Coordinates of C-alpha atoms in Angstrom, one line a residue:
X219 CA 0.1 0.1 0.0
X220 CA 1.5 3.4 -1.2
X221 CA 1.3 5.9 1.3
X222 CA 0.0 9.5 -0.3
X223 CA 2.8 12.2 0.5
X224 CA 1.4 15.6 1.0
X225 CA 3.2 18.0 -1.5
X226 CA 6.3 20.2 -0.3
X227 CA 4.3 23.5 -1.1
X228 CA 2.2 22.6 0.7
X229 CA 4.1 21.5 3.9
X230 CA 6.4 24.3 4.2
X231 CA 5.7 27.7 2.0
X232 CA 8.0 29.4 -0.5
X233 CA 10.7 31.7 1.1
X234 CA 8.9 35.0 0.0
X235 CA 11.0 37.1 -2.7
X236 CA 11.3 40.3 -3.6
X237 CA 8.8 39.5 -7.2
X238 CA 6.5 38.0 -4.6
X239 CA 6.2 41.1 -2.5
X240 CA 6.2 43.0 -5.6
X241 CA 3.2 41.7 -7.3
X242 CA 1.7 41.8 -3.6
X243 CA 2.7 45.8 -4.0
X244 CA 1.2 45.7 -7.6
X245 CA -2.4 44.7 -6.8
X246 CA -2.5 47.2 -4.0
X247 CA -1.2 50.1 -7.0
X248 CA -4.8 49.0 -9.2
X249 CA -7.2 49.3 -5.5
X250 CA -5.7 52.9 -4.9
X251 CA -4.8 53.8 -8.4
X252 CA -8.3 53.6 -9.6
X253 CA -10.0 56.0 -7.0
X254 CA -6.7 58.2 -6.2
X255 CA -8.3 60.8 -8.5
X256 CA -12.1 60.4 -7.9
X257 CA -11.5 60.9 -3.9
X258 CA -11.0 64.2 -4.1
X259 CA -14.1 64.9 -7.0
X260 CA -16.7 62.5 -4.9
X261 CA -15.5 64.6 -1.6
X262 CA -15.4 68.3 -3.7
X263 CA -19.1 67.8 -4.9
X264 CA -20.5 66.0 -1.4
X265 CA -19.2 69.1 0.6
X266 CA -18.8 71.8 -2.3
X267 CA -15.7 73.4 -0.4
X268 CA -12.3 72.7 -0.6
X269 CA -11.5 74.6 3.0
X270 CA -14.6 71.6 4.4
X271 CA -12.2 69.0 1.9
X272 CA -9.2 70.0 4.0
X273 CA -11.1 70.0 7.0
X274 CA -12.0 66.0 6.1
X275 CA -8.9 65.0 4.9
X276 CA -7.4 66.7 8.4
X277 CA -9.7 64.6 10.6
X278 CA -9.5 61.4 8.8
X279 CA -5.7 61.7 8.7
X280 CA -5.4 62.7 12.4
X281 CA -7.8 59.3 12.7
X282 CA -5.3 57.1 10.4
X283 CA -2.1 58.0 12.7
X284 CA -3.2 56.8 15.6
X285 CA -4.5 53.6 14.0
X286 CA -1.2 52.7 12.6
X287 CA 0.8 54.1 15.8
X288 CA -1.5 51.1 17.5
X289 CA -0.9 48.3 15.7
X290 CA 2.4 46.9 17.1
X291 CA 0.2 47.0 20.0
X292 CA -2.4 45.5 18.9
X293 CA -0.6 43.0 16.7
X294 CA 0.6 41.5 20.6
X295 CA -3.3 40.3 20.7
X296 CA -3.6 39.5 17.5
X297 CA -1.9 38.0 14.4
X298 CA -0.1 39.7 12.7
X299 CA -1.6 37.9 9.1
X300 CA -5.7 38.7 10.8
X301 CA -4.2 42.4 11.0
X302 CA -3.6 42.6 7.1
X303 CA -6.6 40.7 6.4
X304 CA -9.2 43.3 8.1
X305 CA -7.0 46.3 6.3
X306 CA -7.9 44.5 2.9
X307 CA -11.8 43.9 4.2
X308 CA -11.5 47.5 4.9
X309 CA -10.7 48.5 1.4
X310 CA -12.9 46.4 0.2
X311 CA -16.1 47.4 2.2
X312 CA -15.1 51.2 2.1
X313 CA -14.7 51.0 -1.7
X314 CA -18.4 49.4 -2.0
X315 CA -19.4 51.8 0.4
X316 CA -18.8 55.1 -1.3
X317 CA -21.1 54.1 -4.5
X318 CA -24.1 55.2 -2.3
X319 CA -23.0 58.6 -3.1
X320 CA -24.0 60.8 -0.1
X321 CA -21.6 63.2 1.9
X322 CA -22.0 60.8 4.6
X323 CA -21.3 57.9 2.9
X324 CA -18.4 59.1 0.7
X325 CA -16.5 60.2 4.1
X326 CA -17.2 57.1 5.5
X327 CA -15.6 55.2 2.5
X328 CA -12.7 57.7 2.4
X329 CA -12.0 56.8 6.1
X330 CA -12.1 53.0 5.9
X331 CA -9.7 53.1 2.6
X332 CA -7.3 55.6 4.2
X333 CA -7.3 53.2 7.4
X334 CA -7.1 49.9 5.3
X335 CA -4.1 51.7 3.6
X336 CA -2.2 52.1 6.7
X337 CA -3.4 49.0 8.3
X338 CA -1.9 47.1 5.5
X339 CA 1.1 49.2 4.8
X340 CA 2.3 48.7 8.5
X341 CA 2.2 45.2 8.2
X342 CA 3.9 44.8 4.6
X343 CA 6.9 46.7 5.3
X344 CA 7.3 44.5 8.8
X345 CA 7.2 41.7 6.3
X346 CA 9.7 42.9 3.9
X347 CA 12.1 43.7 6.4
X348 CA 12.1 39.9 7.7
X349 CA 12.3 38.5 4.5
X350 CA 14.6 40.8 2.5
X351 CA 18.1 41.6 2.9
X352 CA 19.2 44.8 3.2
X353 CA 21.4 45.1 0.4
X354 CA 18.7 44.4 -1.4
X355 CA 16.3 47.2 -0.9
X356 CA 17.1 49.4 -3.0
X357 CA 15.9 46.6 -5.7
X358 CA 12.9 46.1 -3.7
X359 CA 11.7 49.5 -3.9
X360 CA 12.2 49.5 -7.8
X361 CA 10.4 46.1 -8.3
X362 CA 8.0 47.3 -6.4
X363 CA 7.4 50.5 -8.1
X364 CA 7.9 48.8 -11.9
X365 CA 4.9 45.9 -10.4
X366 CA 3.3 49.3 -9.2
X367 CA 3.7 51.2 -12.7
X368 CA 0.7 49.9 -14.8
X369 CA -1.8 50.4 -11.8
X370 CA -0.6 53.6 -11.0
X371 CA -0.1 54.8 -14.6
X372 CA -3.7 53.7 -15.9
X373 CA -5.8 53.6 -12.5
X374 CA -6.0 57.8 -12.2
X375 CA -7.5 58.8 -15.9
X376 CA -9.8 55.6 -15.9
X377 CA -11.4 56.5 -12.4
X378 CA -11.9 60.2 -13.5
X379 CA -13.0 58.4 -16.9
X380 CA -15.2 55.4 -15.9
X381 CA -16.9 57.7 -12.7
X382 CA -18.2 59.9 -16.0
X383 CA -19.6 56.9 -17.4
X384 CA -20.9 55.0 -14.8
X385 CA -19.8 56.7 -11.2
X386 CA -19.5 53.1 -9.1
X387 CA -17.2 51.5 -11.8
X388 CA -14.1 52.6 -10.1
X389 CA -15.2 51.6 -6.4
X390 CA -16.1 48.0 -7.8
X391 CA -12.6 48.0 -9.5
X392 CA -10.9 48.8 -6.1
X393 CA -13.0 46.4 -4.4
X394 CA -11.8 43.6 -6.4
X395 CA -8.2 44.3 -7.0
X396 CA -7.9 44.6 -2.7
X397 CA -10.0 41.2 -2.7
X398 CA -7.3 40.1 -5.1
X399 CA -4.9 41.6 -2.9
X400 CA -5.8 39.6 -0.1
X401 CA -6.1 36.2 -2.2
X402 CA -2.0 37.1 -3.1
X403 CA -1.7 37.7 0.6
X404 CA -3.2 34.2 1.3
X405 CA -1.4 32.4 -1.2
X406 CA 1.9 33.8 -0.1
X407 CA 1.2 32.1 3.2
X408 CA 3.7 34.7 5.1
X409 CA 2.1 34.2 8.9
X410 CA 2.9 36.3 11.9
X411 CA 6.6 37.2 11.1
X412 CA 9.9 36.2 12.6
X413 CA 9.9 36.4 16.3
X414 CA 13.3 37.5 17.5
X415 CA 13.2 37.6 21.6
X416 CA 14.8 40.3 23.6
X417 CA 15.8 40.2 27.3
X418 CA 13.8 42.7 28.6
X419 CA 9.8 42.6 28.8
X420 CA 7.6 44.4 26.6
X421 CA 6.5 47.7 28.3
X422 CA 2.5 47.5 28.4
X423 CA 3.0 51.3 27.2
X424 CA 1.7 51.1 22.9
X425 CA 3.7 54.2 22.8
X426 CA 7.3 53.0 24.5
X427 CA 9.0 52.9 21.0
X428 CA 8.8 56.3 20.7
X429 CA 11.9 56.7 22.6
X430 CA 14.1 54.2 20.6
X431 CA 13.1 56.0 17.7
X432 CA 13.6 59.4 18.4
X433 CA 16.9 57.8 19.7
X434 CA 17.7 57.5 16.8
X435 CA 18.8 60.0 14.3
X436 CA 19.2 58.2 11.3
X437 CA 15.3 57.0 11.7
X438 CA 13.8 60.6 12.1
X439 CA 15.6 62.5 9.1
X440 CA 14.3 59.1 6.9
X441 CA 11.2 59.5 8.4
X442 CA 10.6 63.3 7.6
X443 CA 12.0 62.6 4.4
X444 CA 9.0 60.2 3.8
X445 CA 6.7 62.7 5.3
X446 CA 7.8 65.3 3.1
X447 CA 8.0 63.4 -0.3
X448 CA 4.1 62.4 0.6
X449 CA 3.2 66.1 1.3
X450 CA 4.5 66.7 -2.2
X451 CA 2.2 64.0 -3.6
X452 CA -1.0 65.1 -1.3
X453 CA -0.7 68.6 -2.8
X454 CA -0.4 66.8 -6.2
X455 CA -3.0 64.4 -6.1
X456 CA -5.6 66.2 -4.3
X457 CA -5.8 69.8 -5.0
X458 CA -4.3 70.2 -8.9
X459 CA -8.1 68.1 -9.4
X460 CA -9.6 70.6 -7.6
X461 CA -7.4 73.8 -9.3
X462 CA -8.3 71.9 -12.8
X463 CA -12.3 72.2 -11.9
X464 CA -12.0 75.7 -10.5
X465 CA -10.4 76.8 -13.4
X466 CA -12.7 75.3 -15.8
X467 CA -10.1 72.3 -17.4
X468 CA -12.6 69.8 -16.5
X469 CA -13.0 67.0 -13.8
X470 CA -11.1 64.3 -15.8
X471 CA -7.7 66.5 -16.4
X472 CA -6.1 65.5 -12.1
X473 CA -6.5 61.8 -13.2
X474 CA -4.9 62.4 -16.8
X475 CA -2.2 64.3 -15.8
X476 CA -1.4 62.0 -12.2
X477 CA -1.5 58.7 -15.2
X478 CA 0.8 60.7 -17.0
X479 CA 3.3 61.5 -14.2
X480 CA 2.6 58.1 -13.2
X481 CA 4.2 56.5 -16.9
X482 CA 7.4 57.2 -15.3
X483 CA 7.2 54.8 -13.3
X484 CA 8.3 52.6 -15.9
X485 CA 11.3 54.1 -15.8
X486 CA 12.5 53.5 -12.2
X487 CA 14.9 50.7 -13.4
X488 CA 16.8 53.6 -15.1
X489 CA 16.5 55.6 -12.0
X490 CA 18.1 53.1 -9.6
X491 CA 20.8 52.9 -12.0
X492 CA 21.2 56.7 -11.6
X493 CA 20.8 56.0 -7.9
X494 CA 23.3 53.4 -8.1
X495 CA 26.2 55.4 -10.7
X496 CA 25.4 58.4 -8.3
X497 CA 24.4 57.7 -4.8
X498 CA 21.7 57.5 -2.7
X499 CA 22.5 61.2 -1.5
X500 CA 22.9 62.3 -4.7
X501 CA 19.4 61.2 -5.9
X502 CA 17.4 62.2 -3.1
X503 CA 18.7 65.8 -3.2
X504 CA 18.3 66.0 -6.9
X505 CA 14.3 64.7 -5.9
X506 CA 13.9 67.3 -3.3
X507 CA 15.4 70.4 -5.1
X508 CA 14.0 69.8 -9.0
X509 CA 10.0 69.3 -7.5
X510 CA 10.6 72.0 -5.0
X511 CA 11.3 74.4 -7.4
X512 CA 9.0 73.5 -10.4
X513 CA 6.5 73.2 -7.5
X514 CA 7.4 76.7 -6.3
X515 CA 6.9 78.3 -9.7
X516 CA 3.5 76.0 -10.2
X517 CA 2.7 78.9 -7.0
X518 CA 3.4 81.8 -8.8
X519 CA 0.4 83.6 -10.3
X520 CA 1.4 83.2 -14.0
X521 CA -2.8 83.7 -15.0
X522 CA -2.0 80.5 -17.0
X523 CA -3.7 77.9 -15.6
X524 CA -2.0 74.8 -18.4
X525 CA 1.3 76.2 -17.4
X526 CA 0.7 75.2 -13.8
X527 CA -0.4 72.3 -14.6
X528 CA 2.6 71.4 -16.6
X529 CA 5.3 72.3 -14.3
X530 CA 3.5 70.9 -11.2
X531 CA 3.0 67.3 -13.7
X532 CA 7.2 67.4 -14.0
X533 CA 7.5 68.3 -10.6
X534 CA 5.8 64.5 -9.9
X535 CA 8.6 63.2 -11.7
X536 CA 11.4 63.9 -9.3
X537 CA 8.4 62.4 -6.7
X538 CA 8.8 59.7 -8.4
X539 CA 12.6 59.9 -7.8
X540 CA 11.8 60.2 -4.3
X541 CA 9.7 57.2 -4.4
X542 CA 13.0 55.1 -5.5
X543 CA 15.3 56.7 -2.9
X544 CA 14.1 58.5 -0.1
X545 CA 12.8 55.7 2.1
X546 CA 16.1 53.8 1.7
X547 CA 17.6 55.9 4.6
X548 CA 15.0 54.5 7.1
X549 CA 14.5 51.3 6.0
X550 CA 18.2 50.6 5.9
X551 CA 18.7 51.7 9.3
X552 CA 16.0 49.3 11.1
X553 CA 17.4 46.9 13.9
X554 CA 15.9 43.8 13.4
X555 CA 14.2 43.6 16.9
X556 CA 12.3 46.6 15.8
X557 CA 11.0 45.5 12.8
X558 CA 6.9 46.1 13.5
X559 CA 7.7 48.9 16.2
X560 CA 9.6 50.7 13.2
X561 CA 7.4 50.1 10.5
X562 CA 4.6 51.5 12.5
X563 CA 6.7 55.1 12.9
X564 CA 7.2 54.7 9.1
X565 CA 4.1 54.3 7.5
X566 CA 2.7 56.8 10.1
X567 CA 4.2 59.4 7.6
X568 CA 1.7 58.7 5.3
X569 CA -1.3 60.1 7.8
X570 CA 1.4 62.9 9.0
X571 CA 1.3 63.9 5.3
X572 CA -2.2 63.4 5.5
X573 CA -2.9 65.7 8.4
X574 CA 0.1 68.5 7.9
X575 CA -1.2 68.7 4.4
X576 CA -4.5 70.0 4.7
X577 CA -3.7 71.8 7.4
X578 CA -1.2 74.1 6.1
X579 CA -4.1 74.1 3.0
X580 CA -6.5 75.5 5.1
X581 CA -4.3 78.4 6.3
X582 CA -3.1 79.6 3.1
X583 CA -6.7 79.5 1.3
X584 CA -7.7 81.7 4.1
X585 CA -5.3 84.7 2.5
X586 CA -4.5 83.0 -0.7
X587 CA -5.4 81.2 -4.1
X588 CA -5.8 77.2 -4.9
X589 CA -1.9 77.6 -6.3
X590 CA -0.6 78.7 -3.2
X591 CA -0.5 75.6 -2.1
X592 CA 1.5 74.6 -4.7
X593 CA 4.1 77.5 -3.5
X594 CA 3.9 75.9 -0.1
X595 CA 4.3 72.3 -1.1
X596 CA 7.6 73.6 -2.9
X597 CA 8.8 75.2 0.2
X598 CA 8.9 72.3 2.2
X599 CA 10.8 69.8 -0.3
X600 CA 13.2 73.1 -0.7
X601 CA 13.6 72.8 2.8
X602 CA 14.1 68.9 3.0
X603 CA 16.8 69.2 0.1
X604 CA 18.6 71.5 2.7
X605 CA 18.4 68.7 5.5
X606 CA 19.3 66.3 2.7
X607 CA 22.8 67.4 2.6
X608 CA 23.5 65.8 6.0
X609 CA 23.4 62.0 4.5
X610 CA 26.2 59.9 4.9
X611 CA 28.1 60.1 0.9
X612 CA 28.2 56.3 0.9
X613 CA 24.3 55.6 1.8
X614 CA 23.6 52.3 0.9
X615 CA 26.7 51.4 -1.1
X616 CA 27.5 47.9 0.1
X617 CA 31.2 48.0 2.2
X618 CA 34.3 46.4 0.8
X619 CA 37.0 46.0 3.5
X620 CA 40.3 47.6 2.0
X621 CA 42.4 43.9 2.8
X622 CA 39.5 42.2 0.8
X623 CA 40.2 44.5 -1.9
X624 CA 43.8 43.9 -2.6
X625 CA 43.2 40.6 -2.8
X626 CA 40.2 40.9 -5.0
X627 CA 38.0 39.5 -3.1
X628 CA 35.4 42.0 -2.2
X629 CA 31.8 40.9 -0.2
X630 CA 28.5 42.9 0.1
X631 CA 27.7 43.5 3.6
X632 CA 26.1 45.8 5.4
X633 CA 25.4 49.2 3.8
X634 CA 26.2 52.3 4.8
X635 CA 23.2 53.9 6.6
X636 CA 22.2 57.2 7.7
X637 CA 22.9 60.5 8.3
X638 CA 26.4 61.1 11.2
X639 CA 25.2 60.8 14.9

């Protein structure tokens, strides 16, 4: 009698690869990309005032920040995989709820999808830091953006186009894509993460890890880069569509502009080569400098809306260069024993930018037209360019031991990280 053997792939899940995580990120990009240019229009149509829209985004961002920071505490009681599953289900329900097309459901749908993004992002980054070697993080960021390129390129324009034809369509596609993201996650069988024990017991205070974060200047600086980069995207994604509607350019322009800009994601392998040939430091400084100057020019009163839109589109290409490079200072500096906690800190950049940008925009709109928000965004990007001069010149490069280099044997070991302490 022959013994029936269980296939190896069922008994032991294959080790997650860079490509596997990139595919998972690609599914999320479809879900988010199809809605990213639709939600500002939906909110503006529902509420009728750009300042009220800013207030709603500010409130949702504040709640989302709190949720993201509490996730490491929550994972002590609920397995990480179920936290990720819950986030994916929130994405599905938020997209479907917005179809009801009332001010209340629009706000609730935006809130659920925002909370879903931060929940899955914290878990996703913790898994990446566990399964992707530091020396491969640059390759991972490039692969993630490349696999996300289709969703971010086609999604924004397709979302506004479908919304004008049959308004539930983009939300149904987003629900389907987020369901697919959940299925991919389950197939990858990532589990609850690797366990690393410490000599001291975990603090009952869910925010106790803040002290470790602020004690490491490299992490703080890397987080600031992520926040300001995200603020630039907030200005582009939320206020460009509203600007287009106010200036008679049509409700679809914002989505089309974002799709054209995101087509640069297909060139992220070339951006990676530029970063490797020059340095991570040079790539980061170039991204902040050029995007800051172009956003600042867009805030000038040219009186030509098409010129302003063109300047913002050029600036967004350098924001993509920052997507490739600006997250590395933080990710390279995270210690293995602090993956989940620091992933929560890192993911908070989305919510902090979602608080800071609408808050500043609300104040700007009290004294200036909408284009003043573009100038404020440019000023923030230029200030961060000045901060980036402190980055280590060899950030992200493999260290080479001189005695081994003399024999011709070069070993990729640890990466040079961060700013001087």
